[in-house]
């Protein structure tokens, strides 16, 4: 087996052992069997068996996919608990940080091995999108809870800004994994409305939710963190375009929010007008952006 393959297999095995130990702790604390923890544990057991077999035949991509699916299930269990408890103020910050760390490991492994051409696609676009979506959506829910805590906001609005910028980055990253489909004479579509969506880089309902969440987070940033707007955080500049290329520039909540919500409204009232997607909140936020100086 190539040294690069061996490194990936060994690292995935180590991460799998850590995740399995964490699942054991969660199960004991819950005091009952949970569907998502059972499924995550089963995936990690399979991973352990495959890692223990002839490593010459181990497929790093398959092992990483098993690990990723387990992490998605395990963290989903923990996210649901945090949401049900409305993100307890005394413990949520560390728990959210830990969940982001777990959900980042597969992508970190992919990036570490990107220099090996064989490993450029260790994970497919859909799983990478899912990992970015889950991190962004988690921070969206956490920030939503924090914006309702006036005393906390008065003391820690700079921390809220960091969470918002990180969350927006994850959601935009999710939107940028796949390129919009170029419509030309060589591409045939039976459904013109679907073709329009694909040409806008929108491949599922989750892409629309990511746009709306990003817009709302920009609104919270402008409303609660405007005095600290000049920070050094970065975000992909072509936020609403779901471009394949990434450029970094200081985050402007209003600019990014306006771009992405205008596109959201255009799509919902255009190709998706029969699907009854609600644009009321998006329009209210856009109005806020227009009148906020």
PDB file of C-alpha atoms in Angstrom:
ATOM      1  CA  UNK A   1       0.000   0.000   0.000  1.00  0.00           C
ATOM      2  CA  UNK A   2       1.302   3.508  -0.769  1.00  0.00           C
ATOM      3  CA  UNK A   3       2.537   5.497   2.218  1.00  0.00           C
ATOM      4  CA  UNK A   4      -0.166   8.132   1.630  1.00  0.00           C
ATOM      5  CA  UNK A   5      -2.879   5.457   1.690  1.00  0.00           C
ATOM      6  CA  UNK A   6      -1.442   3.999   4.894  1.00  0.00           C
ATOM      7  CA  UNK A   7      -1.432   7.427   6.555  1.00  0.00           C
ATOM      8  CA  UNK A   8      -5.106   8.014   5.710  1.00  0.00           C
ATOM      9  CA  UNK A   9      -6.163   4.555   6.914  1.00  0.00           C
ATOM     10  CA  UNK A  10      -4.243   4.904  10.181  1.00  0.00           C
ATOM     11  CA  UNK A  11      -5.648   8.372  10.880  1.00  0.00           C
ATOM     12  CA  UNK A  12      -9.237   7.337  10.112  1.00  0.00           C
ATOM     13  CA  UNK A  13      -8.843   4.324  12.414  1.00  0.00           C
ATOM     14  CA  UNK A  14      -7.579   6.576  15.233  1.00  0.00           C
ATOM     15  CA  UNK A  15     -10.441   9.033  14.748  1.00  0.00           C
ATOM     16  CA  UNK A  16     -12.925   6.178  14.656  1.00  0.00           C
ATOM     17  CA  UNK A  17     -11.705   4.896  18.030  1.00  0.00           C
ATOM     18  CA  UNK A  18     -12.078   8.378  19.550  1.00  0.00           C
ATOM     19  CA  UNK A  19     -15.574   8.746  18.128  1.00  0.00           C
ATOM     20  CA  UNK A  20     -16.620   5.297  19.389  1.00  0.00           C
ATOM     21  CA  UNK A  21     -15.473   6.198  22.908  1.00  0.00           C
ATOM     22  CA  UNK A  22     -17.443   9.435  22.695  1.00  0.00           C
ATOM     23  CA  UNK A  23     -20.561   7.572  21.567  1.00  0.00           C
ATOM     24  CA  UNK A  24     -20.201   5.234  24.535  1.00  0.00           C
ATOM     25  CA  UNK A  25     -20.172   8.224  26.874  1.00  0.00           C
ATOM     26  CA  UNK A  26     -23.226   9.731  25.171  1.00  0.00           C
ATOM     27  CA  UNK A  27     -25.138   6.449  25.374  1.00  0.00           C
ATOM     28  CA  UNK A  28     -24.380   6.021  29.057  1.00  0.00           C
ATOM     29  CA  UNK A  29     -25.414   9.617  29.799  1.00  0.00           C
ATOM     30  CA  UNK A  30     -28.640   9.242  27.809  1.00  0.00           C
ATOM     31  CA  UNK A  31     -29.535   6.075  29.700  1.00  0.00           C
ATOM     32  CA  UNK A  32     -31.341   4.655  26.688  1.00  0.00           C
ATOM     33  CA  UNK A  33     -30.693   3.470  23.155  1.00  0.00           C
ATOM     34  CA  UNK A  34     -30.841   6.140  20.473  1.00  0.00           C
ATOM     35  CA  UNK A  35     -31.316   5.415  16.767  1.00  0.00           C
ATOM     36  CA  UNK A  36     -28.615   7.839  15.624  1.00  0.00           C
ATOM     37  CA  UNK A  37     -26.040   6.678  18.163  1.00  0.00           C
ATOM     38  CA  UNK A  38     -26.745   3.023  17.321  1.00  0.00           C
ATOM     39  CA  UNK A  39     -26.300   3.732  13.614  1.00  0.00           C
ATOM     40  CA  UNK A  40     -23.110   5.734  14.227  1.00  0.00           C
ATOM     41  CA  UNK A  41     -21.683   2.965  16.408  1.00  0.00           C
ATOM     42  CA  UNK A  42     -22.502   0.319  13.782  1.00  0.00           C
ATOM     43  CA  UNK A  43     -20.673   2.313  11.099  1.00  0.00           C
ATOM     44  CA  UNK A  44     -17.625   2.646  13.333  1.00  0.00           C
ATOM     45  CA  UNK A  45     -17.664  -1.088  14.115  1.00  0.00           C
ATOM     46  CA  UNK A  46     -17.625  -1.798  10.399  1.00  0.00           C
ATOM     47  CA  UNK A  47     -14.815   0.714  10.012  1.00  0.00           C
ATOM     48  CA  UNK A  48     -12.816  -1.055  12.729  1.00  0.00           C
ATOM     49  CA  UNK A  49     -13.264  -4.431  11.024  1.00  0.00           C
ATOM     50  CA  UNK A  50     -12.163  -3.065   7.638  1.00  0.00           C
ATOM     51  CA  UNK A  51      -9.116  -1.376   9.190  1.00  0.00           C
ATOM     52  CA  UNK A  52      -8.180  -4.667  10.876  1.00  0.00           C
ATOM     53  CA  UNK A  53      -8.270  -6.629   7.626  1.00  0.00           C
ATOM     54  CA  UNK A  54      -5.618  -6.725   4.927  1.00  0.00           C
ATOM     55  CA  UNK A  55      -4.563  -3.086   4.751  1.00  0.00           C
ATOM     56  CA  UNK A  56      -3.258  -3.635   1.236  1.00  0.00           C
ATOM     57  CA  UNK A  57      -6.888  -3.840   0.142  1.00  0.00           C
ATOM     58  CA  UNK A  58      -8.203  -0.987   2.287  1.00  0.00           C
ATOM     59  CA  UNK A  59      -9.936   1.763   0.344  1.00  0.00           C
ATOM     60  CA  UNK A  60      -9.239   5.121   2.076  1.00  0.00           C
ATOM     61  CA  UNK A  61     -12.261   6.712   0.427  1.00  0.00           C
ATOM     62  CA  UNK A  62     -14.615   3.996   1.707  1.00  0.00           C
ATOM     63  CA  UNK A  63     -13.178   4.197   5.227  1.00  0.00           C
ATOM     64  CA  UNK A  64     -13.448   7.980   5.328  1.00  0.00           C
ATOM     65  CA  UNK A  65     -17.037   7.814   4.083  1.00  0.00           C
ATOM     66  CA  UNK A  66     -17.946   5.363   6.879  1.00  0.00           C
ATOM     67  CA  UNK A  67     -16.312   7.623   9.447  1.00  0.00           C
ATOM     68  CA  UNK A  68     -18.081  10.694   8.059  1.00  0.00           C
ATOM     69  CA  UNK A  69     -21.505   9.043   8.148  1.00  0.00           C
ATOM     70  CA  UNK A  70     -20.880   8.025  11.776  1.00  0.00           C
ATOM     71  CA  UNK A  71     -19.854  11.569  12.703  1.00  0.00           C
ATOM     72  CA  UNK A  72     -22.940  13.023  11.019  1.00  0.00           C
ATOM     73  CA  UNK A  73     -25.196  10.711  13.037  1.00  0.00           C
ATOM     74  CA  UNK A  74     -23.347  11.159  16.322  1.00  0.00           C
ATOM     75  CA  UNK A  75     -23.325  14.950  16.141  1.00  0.00           C
ATOM     76  CA  UNK A  76     -26.971  15.022  15.044  1.00  0.00           C
ATOM     77  CA  UNK A  77     -27.895  13.361  18.333  1.00  0.00           C
ATOM     78  CA  UNK A  78     -25.953  15.999  20.274  1.00  0.00           C
ATOM     79  CA  UNK A  79     -27.334  18.890  18.209  1.00  0.00           C
ATOM     80  CA  UNK A  80     -30.901  17.794  18.859  1.00  0.00           C
ATOM     81  CA  UNK A  81     -30.190  17.730  22.598  1.00  0.00           C
ATOM     82  CA  UNK A  82     -28.747  21.244  22.500  1.00  0.00           C
ATOM     83  CA  UNK A  83     -31.725  22.558  20.519  1.00  0.00           C
ATOM     84  CA  UNK A  84     -34.215  20.870  22.861  1.00  0.00           C
ATOM     85  CA  UNK A  85     -32.489  22.527  25.818  1.00  0.00           C
ATOM     86  CA  UNK A  86     -32.243  25.886  23.962  1.00  0.00           C
ATOM     87  CA  UNK A  87     -28.441  25.904  24.191  1.00  0.00           C
ATOM     88  CA  UNK A  88     -27.748  26.169  27.956  1.00  0.00           C
ATOM     89  CA  UNK A  89     -25.605  29.232  28.559  1.00  0.00           C
ATOM     90  CA  UNK A  90     -23.126  27.565  30.899  1.00  0.00           C
ATOM     91  CA  UNK A  91     -22.106  24.671  28.646  1.00  0.00           C
ATOM     92  CA  UNK A  92     -23.180  25.302  25.051  1.00  0.00           C
ATOM     93  CA  UNK A  93     -20.135  27.239  23.892  1.00  0.00           C
ATOM     94  CA  UNK A  94     -17.767  24.311  24.504  1.00  0.00           C
ATOM     95  CA  UNK A  95     -20.236  21.746  23.170  1.00  0.00           C
ATOM     96  CA  UNK A  96     -20.727  23.696  19.948  1.00  0.00           C
ATOM     97  CA  UNK A  97     -16.949  24.009  19.591  1.00  0.00           C
ATOM     98  CA  UNK A  98     -16.555  20.250  20.072  1.00  0.00           C
ATOM     99  CA  UNK A  99     -19.252  19.470  17.496  1.00  0.00           C
ATOM    100  CA  UNK A 100     -17.649  21.799  14.948  1.00  0.00           C
ATOM    101  CA  UNK A 101     -14.346  20.020  15.591  1.00  0.00           C
ATOM    102  CA  UNK A 102     -15.863  16.581  14.981  1.00  0.00           C
ATOM    103  CA  UNK A 103     -17.608  17.761  11.811  1.00  0.00           C
ATOM    104  CA  UNK A 104     -14.379  19.329  10.521  1.00  0.00           C
ATOM    105  CA  UNK A 105     -12.170  16.237  10.803  1.00  0.00           C
ATOM    106  CA  UNK A 106     -13.211  14.578   7.497  1.00  0.00           C
ATOM    107  CA  UNK A 107     -12.593  17.788   5.555  1.00  0.00           C
ATOM    108  CA  UNK A 108      -9.253  18.290   7.289  1.00  0.00           C
ATOM    109  CA  UNK A 109      -8.204  14.793   6.227  1.00  0.00           C
ATOM    110  CA  UNK A 110      -9.227  15.505   2.639  1.00  0.00           C
ATOM    111  CA  UNK A 111      -7.246  18.768   2.605  1.00  0.00           C
ATOM    112  CA  UNK A 112      -4.187  17.145   4.167  1.00  0.00           C
ATOM    113  CA  UNK A 113      -4.125  14.580   1.362  1.00  0.00           C
ATOM    114  CA  UNK A 114      -5.125  16.907  -1.461  1.00  0.00           C
ATOM    115  CA  UNK A 115      -1.515  16.974  -2.649  1.00  0.00           C
ATOM    116  CA  UNK A 116      -1.967  13.343  -3.664  1.00  0.00           C
ATOM    117  CA  UNK A 117      -4.059  13.363  -6.907  1.00  0.00           C
ATOM    118  CA  UNK A 118      -5.547  10.006  -5.997  1.00  0.00           C
ATOM    119  CA  UNK A 119      -7.050  11.521  -2.845  1.00  0.00           C
ATOM    120  CA  UNK A 120      -8.572  14.695  -4.282  1.00  0.00           C
ATOM    121  CA  UNK A 121     -11.987  13.035  -4.175  1.00  0.00           C
ATOM    122  CA  UNK A 122     -11.736  11.070  -0.930  1.00  0.00           C
ATOM    123  CA  UNK A 123     -15.190  12.454  -0.169  1.00  0.00           C
ATOM    124  CA  UNK A 124     -17.771  13.360  -2.791  1.00  0.00           C
ATOM    125  CA  UNK A 125     -19.296  16.815  -3.121  1.00  0.00           C
ATOM    126  CA  UNK A 126     -22.513  15.746  -1.407  1.00  0.00           C
ATOM    127  CA  UNK A 127     -20.797  14.672   1.823  1.00  0.00           C
ATOM    128  CA  UNK A 128     -18.581  17.760   1.822  1.00  0.00           C
ATOM    129  CA  UNK A 129     -21.680  19.903   1.309  1.00  0.00           C
ATOM    130  CA  UNK A 130     -23.400  18.101   4.156  1.00  0.00           C
ATOM    131  CA  UNK A 131     -20.491  18.690   6.540  1.00  0.00           C
ATOM    132  CA  UNK A 132     -20.430  22.407   5.721  1.00  0.00           C
ATOM    133  CA  UNK A 133     -24.215  22.648   5.960  1.00  0.00           C
ATOM    134  CA  UNK A 134     -24.280  20.955   9.361  1.00  0.00           C
ATOM    135  CA  UNK A 135     -21.630  23.279  10.782  1.00  0.00           C
ATOM    136  CA  UNK A 136     -23.282  26.367   9.357  1.00  0.00           C
ATOM    137  CA  UNK A 137     -26.770  25.327  10.461  1.00  0.00           C
ATOM    138  CA  UNK A 138     -25.502  24.515  13.970  1.00  0.00           C
ATOM    139  CA  UNK A 139     -23.982  27.980  14.317  1.00  0.00           C
ATOM    140  CA  UNK A 140     -27.173  29.506  12.879  1.00  0.00           C
ATOM    141  CA  UNK A 141     -29.273  27.809  15.569  1.00  0.00           C
ATOM    142  CA  UNK A 142     -26.789  28.715  18.286  1.00  0.00           C
ATOM    143  CA  UNK A 143     -26.661  32.363  17.206  1.00  0.00           C
ATOM    144  CA  UNK A 144     -30.459  32.472  17.006  1.00  0.00           C
ATOM    145  CA  UNK A 145     -30.543  31.461  20.671  1.00  0.00           C
ATOM    146  CA  UNK A 146     -27.848  33.979  21.614  1.00  0.00           C
ATOM    147  CA  UNK A 147     -29.632  36.916  19.946  1.00  0.00           C
ATOM    148  CA  UNK A 148     -32.470  36.473  22.436  1.00  0.00           C
ATOM    149  CA  UNK A 149     -30.148  36.989  25.429  1.00  0.00           C
ATOM    150  CA  UNK A 150     -29.865  40.745  25.911  1.00  0.00           C
ATOM    151  CA  UNK A 151     -27.513  40.637  28.877  1.00  0.00           C
ATOM    152  CA  UNK A 152     -25.172  38.217  27.106  1.00  0.00           C
ATOM    153  CA  UNK A 153     -25.226  40.389  23.957  1.00  0.00           C
ATOM    154  CA  UNK A 154     -24.321  43.494  25.937  1.00  0.00           C
ATOM    155  CA  UNK A 155     -21.169  41.753  27.163  1.00  0.00           C
ATOM    156  CA  UNK A 156     -20.147  39.520  24.274  1.00  0.00           C
ATOM    157  CA  UNK A 157     -21.328  40.899  20.948  1.00  0.00           C
ATOM    158  CA  UNK A 158     -17.798  40.426  19.559  1.00  0.00           C
ATOM    159  CA  UNK A 159     -18.080  36.703  20.282  1.00  0.00           C
ATOM    160  CA  UNK A 160     -21.442  36.612  18.535  1.00  0.00           C
ATOM    161  CA  UNK A 161     -19.794  38.213  15.513  1.00  0.00           C
ATOM    162  CA  UNK A 162     -17.192  35.443  15.383  1.00  0.00           C
ATOM    163  CA  UNK A 163     -19.901  32.763  15.488  1.00  0.00           C
ATOM    164  CA  UNK A 164     -21.855  34.571  12.766  1.00  0.00           C
ATOM    165  CA  UNK A 165     -18.863  34.971  10.458  1.00  0.00           C
ATOM    166  CA  UNK A 166     -17.861  31.331  10.924  1.00  0.00           C
ATOM    167  CA  UNK A 167     -21.433  30.187  10.269  1.00  0.00           C
ATOM    168  CA  UNK A 168     -21.801  32.316   7.145  1.00  0.00           C
ATOM    169  CA  UNK A 169     -18.477  30.988   5.862  1.00  0.00           C
ATOM    170  CA  UNK A 170     -19.593  27.375   6.307  1.00  0.00           C
ATOM    171  CA  UNK A 171     -22.907  28.007   4.530  1.00  0.00           C
ATOM    172  CA  UNK A 172     -21.251  29.820   1.637  1.00  0.00           C
ATOM    173  CA  UNK A 173     -18.681  27.049   1.424  1.00  0.00           C
ATOM    174  CA  UNK A 174     -21.568  24.620   1.121  1.00  0.00           C
ATOM    175  CA  UNK A 175     -23.060  26.656  -1.727  1.00  0.00           C
ATOM    176  CA  UNK A 176     -19.710  26.774  -3.506  1.00  0.00           C
ATOM    177  CA  UNK A 177     -18.852  23.072  -3.686  1.00  0.00           C
ATOM    178  CA  UNK A 178     -20.670  22.512  -6.971  1.00  0.00           C
ATOM    179  CA  UNK A 179     -20.558  24.795  -9.984  1.00  0.00           C
ATOM    180  CA  UNK A 180     -23.808  26.142 -11.475  1.00  0.00           C
ATOM    181  CA  UNK A 181     -24.851  24.240 -14.592  1.00  0.00           C
ATOM    182  CA  UNK A 182     -24.125  26.199 -17.761  1.00  0.00           C
ATOM    183  CA  UNK A 183     -27.158  26.228 -20.021  1.00  0.00           C
ATOM    184  CA  UNK A 184     -26.348  25.932 -23.695  1.00  0.00           C
ATOM    185  CA  UNK A 185     -27.621  24.197 -26.802  1.00  0.00           C
ATOM    186  CA  UNK A 186     -25.726  21.036 -25.905  1.00  0.00           C
ATOM    187  CA  UNK A 187     -27.627  20.601 -22.639  1.00  0.00           C
ATOM    188  CA  UNK A 188     -31.204  19.351 -22.812  1.00  0.00           C
ATOM    189  CA  UNK A 189     -33.748  19.868 -20.012  1.00  0.00           C
ATOM    190  CA  UNK A 190     -37.361  18.764 -20.005  1.00  0.00           C
ATOM    191  CA  UNK A 191     -38.167  21.169 -17.177  1.00  0.00           C
ATOM    192  CA  UNK A 192     -37.099  24.758 -17.861  1.00  0.00           C
ATOM    193  CA  UNK A 193     -37.678  25.842 -14.256  1.00  0.00           C
ATOM    194  CA  UNK A 194     -35.346  23.111 -12.972  1.00  0.00           C
ATOM    195  CA  UNK A 195     -32.785  24.210 -15.532  1.00  0.00           C
ATOM    196  CA  UNK A 196     -32.966  27.766 -14.197  1.00  0.00           C
ATOM    197  CA  UNK A 197     -32.377  26.537 -10.644  1.00  0.00           C
ATOM    198  CA  UNK A 198     -29.354  24.466 -11.665  1.00  0.00           C
ATOM    199  CA  UNK A 199     -27.953  27.421 -13.583  1.00  0.00           C
ATOM    200  CA  UNK A 200     -28.186  29.421 -10.333  1.00  0.00           C
ATOM    201  CA  UNK A 201     -26.255  26.720  -8.450  1.00  0.00           C
ATOM    202  CA  UNK A 202     -29.300  25.564  -6.475  1.00  0.00           C
ATOM    203  CA  UNK A 203     -29.448  21.776  -6.328  1.00  0.00           C
ATOM    204  CA  UNK A 204     -31.783  21.136  -3.371  1.00  0.00           C
ATOM    205  CA  UNK A 205     -34.013  22.710  -0.734  1.00  0.00           C
ATOM    206  CA  UNK A 206     -30.996  22.758   1.575  1.00  0.00           C
ATOM    207  CA  UNK A 207     -29.264  25.196  -0.774  1.00  0.00           C
ATOM    208  CA  UNK A 208     -32.217  27.555  -0.386  1.00  0.00           C
ATOM    209  CA  UNK A 209     -32.180  27.195   3.400  1.00  0.00           C
ATOM    210  CA  UNK A 210     -28.446  27.919   3.414  1.00  0.00           C
ATOM    211  CA  UNK A 211     -29.136  31.149   1.534  1.00  0.00           C
ATOM    212  CA  UNK A 212     -31.894  32.208   3.937  1.00  0.00           C
ATOM    213  CA  UNK A 213     -29.823  31.292   6.992  1.00  0.00           C
ATOM    214  CA  UNK A 214     -26.851  33.264   5.648  1.00  0.00           C
ATOM    215  CA  UNK A 215     -29.064  36.300   5.067  1.00  0.00           C
ATOM    216  CA  UNK A 216     -30.508  36.119   8.565  1.00  0.00           C
ATOM    217  CA  UNK A 217     -27.046  35.817  10.094  1.00  0.00           C
ATOM    218  CA  UNK A 218     -25.924  38.891   8.155  1.00  0.00           C
ATOM    219  CA  UNK A 219     -28.961  40.711   9.581  1.00  0.00           C
ATOM    220  CA  UNK A 220     -28.040  39.686  13.143  1.00  0.00           C
ATOM    221  CA  UNK A 221     -24.472  40.789  12.519  1.00  0.00           C
ATOM    222  CA  UNK A 222     -25.506  44.227  11.311  1.00  0.00           C
ATOM    223  CA  UNK A 223     -28.083  44.622  14.082  1.00  0.00           C
ATOM    224  CA  UNK A 224     -26.016  43.416  17.031  1.00  0.00           C
ATOM    225  CA  UNK A 225     -22.373  43.805  15.957  1.00  0.00           C
ATOM    226  CA  UNK A 226     -22.356  46.930  13.768  1.00  0.00           C
ATOM    227  CA  UNK A 227     -19.946  48.789  16.056  1.00  0.00           C
ATOM    228  CA  UNK A 228     -17.403  46.007  15.501  1.00  0.00           C
ATOM    229  CA  UNK A 229     -17.941  45.768  11.762  1.00  0.00           C
ATOM    230  CA  UNK A 230     -14.309  46.518  10.969  1.00  0.00           C
ATOM    231  CA  UNK A 231     -12.938  43.207  12.227  1.00  0.00           C
ATOM    232  CA  UNK A 232     -10.465  41.077  10.341  1.00  0.00           C
ATOM    233  CA  UNK A 233     -12.776  38.144   9.626  1.00  0.00           C
ATOM    234  CA  UNK A 234     -12.906  36.920   6.028  1.00  0.00           C
ATOM    235  CA  UNK A 235     -15.665  35.501   3.896  1.00  0.00           C
ATOM    236  CA  UNK A 236     -15.996  34.428   0.274  1.00  0.00           C
ATOM    237  CA  UNK A 237     -16.798  37.594  -1.646  1.00  0.00           C
ATOM    238  CA  UNK A 238     -19.131  36.075  -4.254  1.00  0.00           C
ATOM    239  CA  UNK A 239     -21.565  35.007  -1.552  1.00  0.00           C
ATOM    240  CA  UNK A 240     -24.759  34.774  -3.533  1.00  0.00           C
ATOM    241  CA  UNK A 241     -23.190  33.532  -6.729  1.00  0.00           C
ATOM    242  CA  UNK A 242     -22.156  30.101  -5.456  1.00  0.00           C
ATOM    243  CA  UNK A 243     -19.047  30.537  -7.574  1.00  0.00           C
ATOM    244  CA  UNK A 244     -16.440  27.805  -7.967  1.00  0.00           C
ATOM    245  CA  UNK A 245     -13.679  30.308  -7.240  1.00  0.00           C
ATOM    246  CA  UNK A 246     -13.125  31.841  -3.817  1.00  0.00           C
ATOM    247  CA  UNK A 247     -11.814  35.310  -3.101  1.00  0.00           C
ATOM    248  CA  UNK A 248     -11.258  36.627   0.374  1.00  0.00           C
ATOM    249  CA  UNK A 249     -12.171  40.086   1.563  1.00  0.00           C
ATOM    250  CA  UNK A 250     -13.341  41.606   4.867  1.00  0.00           C
ATOM    251  CA  UNK A 251     -16.910  40.669   5.652  1.00  0.00           C
ATOM    252  CA  UNK A 252     -19.583  43.269   5.000  1.00  0.00           C
ATOM    253  CA  UNK A 253     -22.785  41.906   6.527  1.00  0.00           C
ATOM    254  CA  UNK A 254     -25.038  44.174   4.487  1.00  0.00           C
ATOM    255  CA  UNK A 255     -23.341  43.568   1.135  1.00  0.00           C
ATOM    256  CA  UNK A 256     -23.242  39.789   1.557  1.00  0.00           C
ATOM    257  CA  UNK A 257     -26.769  39.664   3.006  1.00  0.00           C
ATOM    258  CA  UNK A 258     -28.279  41.777   0.231  1.00  0.00           C
ATOM    259  CA  UNK A 259     -26.677  39.682  -2.496  1.00  0.00           C
ATOM    260  CA  UNK A 260     -27.797  36.372  -1.127  1.00  0.00           C
ATOM    261  CA  UNK A 261     -31.326  37.397  -0.106  1.00  0.00           C
ATOM    262  CA  UNK A 262     -32.056  39.147  -3.405  1.00  0.00           C
ATOM    263  CA  UNK A 263     -31.121  35.927  -5.144  1.00  0.00           C
ATOM    264  CA  UNK A 264     -33.244  33.924  -2.684  1.00  0.00           C
ATOM    265  CA  UNK A 265     -36.311  36.098  -3.336  1.00  0.00           C
ATOM    266  CA  UNK A 266     -35.723  36.008  -7.095  1.00  0.00           C
ATOM    267  CA  UNK A 267     -35.560  32.224  -7.139  1.00  0.00           C
ATOM    268  CA  UNK A 268     -38.515  31.696  -4.782  1.00  0.00           C
ATOM    269  CA  UNK A 269     -40.720  34.068  -6.753  1.00  0.00           C
ATOM    270  CA  UNK A 270     -39.393  32.854 -10.102  1.00  0.00           C
ATOM    271  CA  UNK A 271     -38.673  29.168 -10.814  1.00  0.00           C
ATOM    272  CA  UNK A 272     -40.121  28.116  -7.431  1.00  0.00           C
ATOM    273  CA  UNK A 273     -43.190  30.367  -7.427  1.00  0.00           C
ATOM    274  CA  UNK A 274     -45.512  27.325  -7.406  1.00  0.00           C
ATOM    275  CA  UNK A 275     -43.738  25.797  -4.397  1.00  0.00           C
ATOM    276  CA  UNK A 276     -44.884  28.569  -2.038  1.00  0.00           C
ATOM    277  CA  UNK A 277     -41.534  29.335  -0.442  1.00  0.00           C
ATOM    278  CA  UNK A 278     -42.009  32.184   2.043  1.00  0.00           C
ATOM    279  CA  UNK A 279     -40.130  35.380   1.185  1.00  0.00           C
ATOM    280  CA  UNK A 280     -41.698  37.689   3.785  1.00  0.00           C
ATOM    281  CA  UNK A 281     -38.794  37.532   6.241  1.00  0.00           C
ATOM    282  CA  UNK A 282     -36.226  37.895   3.454  1.00  0.00           C
ATOM    283  CA  UNK A 283     -37.964  41.033   2.174  1.00  0.00           C
ATOM    284  CA  UNK A 284     -38.161  42.507   5.674  1.00  0.00           C
ATOM    285  CA  UNK A 285     -34.425  41.954   6.135  1.00  0.00           C
ATOM    286  CA  UNK A 286     -33.693  43.498   2.731  1.00  0.00           C
ATOM    287  CA  UNK A 287     -35.732  46.529   3.749  1.00  0.00           C
ATOM    288  CA  UNK A 288     -33.671  46.725   6.961  1.00  0.00           C
ATOM    289  CA  UNK A 289     -30.456  46.613   4.944  1.00  0.00           C
ATOM    290  CA  UNK A 290     -31.666  49.419   2.660  1.00  0.00           C
ATOM    291  CA  UNK A 291     -32.494  51.724   5.544  1.00  0.00           C
ATOM    292  CA  UNK A 292     -29.539  50.878   7.779  1.00  0.00           C
ATOM    293  CA  UNK A 293     -26.569  53.214   7.642  1.00  0.00           C
TER     294      UNK A 293
END
